[in-house]
Coordinates of C-alpha atoms in Angstrom, one line a residue:
X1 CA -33.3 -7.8 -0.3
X2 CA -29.3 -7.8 -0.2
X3 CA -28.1 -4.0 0.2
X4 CA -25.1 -3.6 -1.7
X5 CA -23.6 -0.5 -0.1
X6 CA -23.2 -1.4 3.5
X7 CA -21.2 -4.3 2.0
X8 CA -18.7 -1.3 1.4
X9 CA -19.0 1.4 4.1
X10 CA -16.3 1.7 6.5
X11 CA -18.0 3.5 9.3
X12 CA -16.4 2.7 13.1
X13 CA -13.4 1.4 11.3
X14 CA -10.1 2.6 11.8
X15 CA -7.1 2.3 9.1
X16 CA -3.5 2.8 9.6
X17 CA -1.6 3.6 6.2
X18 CA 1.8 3.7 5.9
X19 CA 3.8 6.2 3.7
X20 CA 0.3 8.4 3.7
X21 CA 1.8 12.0 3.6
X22 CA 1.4 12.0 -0.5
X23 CA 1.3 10.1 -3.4
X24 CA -0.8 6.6 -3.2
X25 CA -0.8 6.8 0.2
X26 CA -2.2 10.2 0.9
X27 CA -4.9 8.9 -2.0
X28 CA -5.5 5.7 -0.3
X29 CA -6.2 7.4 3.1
X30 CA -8.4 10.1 1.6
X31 CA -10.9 7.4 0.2
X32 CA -11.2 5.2 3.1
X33 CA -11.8 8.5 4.9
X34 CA -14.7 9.3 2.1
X35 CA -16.1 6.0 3.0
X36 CA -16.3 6.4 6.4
X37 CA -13.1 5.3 8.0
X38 CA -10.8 7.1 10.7
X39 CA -7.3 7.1 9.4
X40 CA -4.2 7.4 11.2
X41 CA -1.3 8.6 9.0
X42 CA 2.4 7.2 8.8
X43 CA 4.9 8.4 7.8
X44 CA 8.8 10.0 8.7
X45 CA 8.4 13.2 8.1
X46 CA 6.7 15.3 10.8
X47 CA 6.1 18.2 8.9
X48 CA 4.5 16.8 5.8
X49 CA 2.3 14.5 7.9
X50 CA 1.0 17.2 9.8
X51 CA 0.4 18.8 6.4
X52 CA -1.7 15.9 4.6
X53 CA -3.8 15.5 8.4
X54 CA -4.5 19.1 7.9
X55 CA -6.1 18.7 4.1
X56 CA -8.1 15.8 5.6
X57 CA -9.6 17.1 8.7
X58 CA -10.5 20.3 6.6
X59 CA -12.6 17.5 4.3
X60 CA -14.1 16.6 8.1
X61 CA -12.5 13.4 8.3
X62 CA -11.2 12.0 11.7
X63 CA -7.4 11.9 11.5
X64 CA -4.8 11.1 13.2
X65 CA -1.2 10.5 12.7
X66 CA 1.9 8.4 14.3
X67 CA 5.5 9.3 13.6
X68 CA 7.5 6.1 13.2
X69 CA 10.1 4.5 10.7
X70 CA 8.8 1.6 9.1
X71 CA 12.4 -0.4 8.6
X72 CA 13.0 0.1 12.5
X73 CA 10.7 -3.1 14.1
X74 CA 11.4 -2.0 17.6
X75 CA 10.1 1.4 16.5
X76 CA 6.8 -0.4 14.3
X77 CA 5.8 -2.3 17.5
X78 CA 6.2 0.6 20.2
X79 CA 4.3 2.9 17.9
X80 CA 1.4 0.0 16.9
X81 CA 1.2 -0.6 20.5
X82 CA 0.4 3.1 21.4
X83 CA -2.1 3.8 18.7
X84 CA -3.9 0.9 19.9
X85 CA -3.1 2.2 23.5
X86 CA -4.6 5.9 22.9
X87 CA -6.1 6.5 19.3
X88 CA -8.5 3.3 19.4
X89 CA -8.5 -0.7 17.7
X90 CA -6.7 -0.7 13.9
X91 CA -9.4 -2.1 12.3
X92 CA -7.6 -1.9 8.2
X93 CA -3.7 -1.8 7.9
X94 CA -2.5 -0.2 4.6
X95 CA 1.1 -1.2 4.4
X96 CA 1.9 1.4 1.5
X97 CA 5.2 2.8 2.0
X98 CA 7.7 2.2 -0.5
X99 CA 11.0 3.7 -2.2
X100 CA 12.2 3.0 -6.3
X101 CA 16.1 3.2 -7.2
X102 CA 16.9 2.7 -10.6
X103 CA 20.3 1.4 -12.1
X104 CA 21.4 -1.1 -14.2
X105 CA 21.5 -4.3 -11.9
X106 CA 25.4 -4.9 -12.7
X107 CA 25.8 -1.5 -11.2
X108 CA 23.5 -1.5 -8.4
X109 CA 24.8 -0.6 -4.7
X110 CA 24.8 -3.3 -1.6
X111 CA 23.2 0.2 -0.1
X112 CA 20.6 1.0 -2.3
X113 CA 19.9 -2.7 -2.1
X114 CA 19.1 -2.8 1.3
X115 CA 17.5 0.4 1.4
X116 CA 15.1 -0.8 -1.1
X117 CA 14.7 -4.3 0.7
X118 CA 14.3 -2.3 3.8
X119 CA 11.6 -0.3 2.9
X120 CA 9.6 -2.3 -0.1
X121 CA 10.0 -5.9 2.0
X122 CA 10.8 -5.7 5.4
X123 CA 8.2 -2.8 6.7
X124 CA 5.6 -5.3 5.4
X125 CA 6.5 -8.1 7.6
X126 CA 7.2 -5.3 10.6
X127 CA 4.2 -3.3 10.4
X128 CA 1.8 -6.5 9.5
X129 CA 3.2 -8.5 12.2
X130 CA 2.7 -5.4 14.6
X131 CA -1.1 -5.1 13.8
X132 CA -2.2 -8.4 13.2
X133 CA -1.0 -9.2 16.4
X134 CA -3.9 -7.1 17.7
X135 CA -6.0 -8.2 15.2
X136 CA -5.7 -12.1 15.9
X137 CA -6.6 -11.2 19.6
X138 CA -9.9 -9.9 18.3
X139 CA -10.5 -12.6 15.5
X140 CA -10.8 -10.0 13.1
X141 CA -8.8 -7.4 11.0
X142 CA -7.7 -6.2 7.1
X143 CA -4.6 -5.5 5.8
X144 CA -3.8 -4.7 2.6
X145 CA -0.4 -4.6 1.2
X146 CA 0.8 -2.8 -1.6
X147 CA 2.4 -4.2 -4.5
X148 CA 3.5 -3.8 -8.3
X149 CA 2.7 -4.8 -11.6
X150 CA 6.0 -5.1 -11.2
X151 CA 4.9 -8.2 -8.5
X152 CA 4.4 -10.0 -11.7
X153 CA 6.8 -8.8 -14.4
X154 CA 9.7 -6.8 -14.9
X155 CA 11.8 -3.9 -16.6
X156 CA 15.8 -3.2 -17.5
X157 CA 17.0 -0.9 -14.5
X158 CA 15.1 -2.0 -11.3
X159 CA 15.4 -5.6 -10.9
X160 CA 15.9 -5.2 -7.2
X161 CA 12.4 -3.3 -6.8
X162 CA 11.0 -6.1 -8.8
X163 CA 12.5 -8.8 -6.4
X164 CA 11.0 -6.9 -3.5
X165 CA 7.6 -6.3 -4.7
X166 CA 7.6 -10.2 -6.2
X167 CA 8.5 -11.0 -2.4
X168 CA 5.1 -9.3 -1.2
X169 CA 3.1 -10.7 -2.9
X170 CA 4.0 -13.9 -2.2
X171 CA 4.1 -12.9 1.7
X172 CA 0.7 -11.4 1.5
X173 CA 0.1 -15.2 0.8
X174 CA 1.9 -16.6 3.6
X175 CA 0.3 -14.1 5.5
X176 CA -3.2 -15.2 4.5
X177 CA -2.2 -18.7 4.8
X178 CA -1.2 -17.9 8.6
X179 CA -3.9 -15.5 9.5
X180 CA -7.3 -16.3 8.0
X181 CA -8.0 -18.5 10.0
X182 CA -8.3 -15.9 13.0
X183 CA -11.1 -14.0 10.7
X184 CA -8.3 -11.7 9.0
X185 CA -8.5 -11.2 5.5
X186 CA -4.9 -10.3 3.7
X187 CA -4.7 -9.2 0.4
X188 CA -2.4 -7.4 -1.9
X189 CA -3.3 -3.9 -4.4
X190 CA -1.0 -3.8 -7.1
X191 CA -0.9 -1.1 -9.0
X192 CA 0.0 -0.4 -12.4
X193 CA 1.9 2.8 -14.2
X194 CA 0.5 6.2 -12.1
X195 CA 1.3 9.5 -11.8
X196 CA 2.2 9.9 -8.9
X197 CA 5.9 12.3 -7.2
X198 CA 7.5 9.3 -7.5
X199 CA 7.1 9.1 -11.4
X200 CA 7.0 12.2 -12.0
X201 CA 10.4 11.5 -14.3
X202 CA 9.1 9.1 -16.2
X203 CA 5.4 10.6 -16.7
X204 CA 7.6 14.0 -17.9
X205 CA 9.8 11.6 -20.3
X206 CA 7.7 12.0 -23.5
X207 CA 9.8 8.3 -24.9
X208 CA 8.4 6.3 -22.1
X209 CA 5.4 7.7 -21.9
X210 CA 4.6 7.0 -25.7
X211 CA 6.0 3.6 -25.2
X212 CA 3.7 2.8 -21.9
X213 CA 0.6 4.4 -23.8
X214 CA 1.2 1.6 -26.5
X215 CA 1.8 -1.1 -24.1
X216 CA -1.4 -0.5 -22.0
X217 CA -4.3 -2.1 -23.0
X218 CA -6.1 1.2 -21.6
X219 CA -3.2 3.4 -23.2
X220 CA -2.9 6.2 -20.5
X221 CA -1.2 6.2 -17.0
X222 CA -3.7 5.7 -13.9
X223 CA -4.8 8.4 -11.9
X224 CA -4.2 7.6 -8.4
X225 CA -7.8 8.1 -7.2
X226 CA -8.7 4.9 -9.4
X227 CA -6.9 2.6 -6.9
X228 CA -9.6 3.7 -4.4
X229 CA -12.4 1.5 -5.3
X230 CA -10.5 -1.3 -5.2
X231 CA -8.8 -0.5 -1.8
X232 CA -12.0 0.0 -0.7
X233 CA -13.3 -3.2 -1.4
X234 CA -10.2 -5.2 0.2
X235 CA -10.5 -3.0 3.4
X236 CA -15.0 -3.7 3.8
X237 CA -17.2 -6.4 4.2
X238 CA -17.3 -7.0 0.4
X239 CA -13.7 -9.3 0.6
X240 CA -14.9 -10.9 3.4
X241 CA -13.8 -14.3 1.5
X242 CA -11.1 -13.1 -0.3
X243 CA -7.9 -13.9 0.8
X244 CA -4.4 -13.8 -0.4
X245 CA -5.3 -12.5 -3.5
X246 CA -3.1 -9.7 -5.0
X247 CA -5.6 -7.4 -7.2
X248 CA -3.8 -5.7 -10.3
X249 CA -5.2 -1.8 -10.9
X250 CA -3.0 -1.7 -13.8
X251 CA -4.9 -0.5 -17.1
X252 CA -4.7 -4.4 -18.8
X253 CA -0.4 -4.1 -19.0
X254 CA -0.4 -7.2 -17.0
X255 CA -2.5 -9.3 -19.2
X256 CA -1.4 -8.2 -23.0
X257 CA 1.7 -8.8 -25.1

């Protein structure tokens, strides 16, 4: 008789997430932990990393962390090399970190432009280049890259973010039309409205937060620990078959007028 729960332990695996010192990141790297996983946290800030490590090892997870700036590719590779080097084989890759700027698109800066780009598009090639060169050497590997309702539709103010995260997930295709045939399995986590720092505006902004409840199907923002399940299931044995695929965690917005 099949057992269903192996199909979703991550025990001997290791994960790398990107952008993990809060927010989905931190909440993403907390449940593969839960299910078995060592994680090794990204981010740039030293101090905050060192701080989210902490809350985890206290849980009696294995953690570790790597310092490195996602944008810089000379930077992604040296520091993918090393953890591979020292901390062990990066089994899941998480490629979570992200940045949101808001302005009216007439208005919006050539810098905040390629900041965003930067960040939201480029670290995805960088980081999942880094890794799956690793992977491909071993025929096997997950990575898992983070987009957006807002990979599929769009709002007044941040047309840019919406280019970017429309750009994943069609690169988490090209990815998986590259790759899966080494044994890696690429897919996209694209989550809806959450509360999470980087809302926090808009969660406190009692117009938008009416208007989102009566948009959403489910009518209530996500909680952040309700993209673990399905982060879960790209990073273990259950996807092995699914590839390319971009999974919305979005409370029905996606799929109702």
């Amino acid at each position: 008789m099949l057992q269903a729960f192996p199909l979703f332990s991550l025990h001997g695996r290791r994960a790398l997430v990107t952008g993990a010192s809060r927010g989905i990141g931190f909440a993403l790297a907390r449940g593969l932990a839960a299910h078995g996983a060592a994680v090794v946290l990204n981010g740039r800030d030293e101090a905050r990393l060192d701080a989210a490590a902490a809350e985890l090892r206290e849980l009696g997870h294995t953690v570790n962390t790597s310092v490195f700036d996602v944008t810089d590719q000379a930077e992604v590779q040296t520091s993918v090399d090393a953890i591979e080097a020292s901390v062990g084989p990066i089994d899941i890759l998480i490629n979570n970190a992200g940045i949101q700027r808001r302005a009216p698109l007439e208005q919006f800066s050539r810098s905040d432009w390629d900041e965003l780009m930067a960040t939201n598009l480029n670290a995805v090639f960088f980081v999942g280049q880094a890794v799956a060169r690793h992977m491909i050497a071993r025929g096997k590997g997950k990575i898992v890259n983070i987009g957006s309702v807002q990979s599929e539709l769009a709002r007044p103010g941040i047309a840019p973010y919406t280019a970017a995260k429309g750009a994943v997930k069609n690169l988490t295709r090209g990815m998986a039309t590259d790759w899966a045939r080494h044994g890696l399995q690429i897919n996209g986590l694209a989550p809806g409205y959450f509360e999470t720092d980087m809302n926090q505006a808009l969660v406190q902004d009692e117009a938008f937060s009416g208007w989102l409840r009566a948009r959403t199907p489910a009518a209530r923002w996500g909680k952040v620990q309700e993209l673990i399940g399905a982060c879960v299931f790209l990073s273990s044995d259950a996807s092995s078959f699914v590839n390319g695929h971009m999974l919305m965690v979005d409370g029905g917005i996606s799929v109702s007028l």
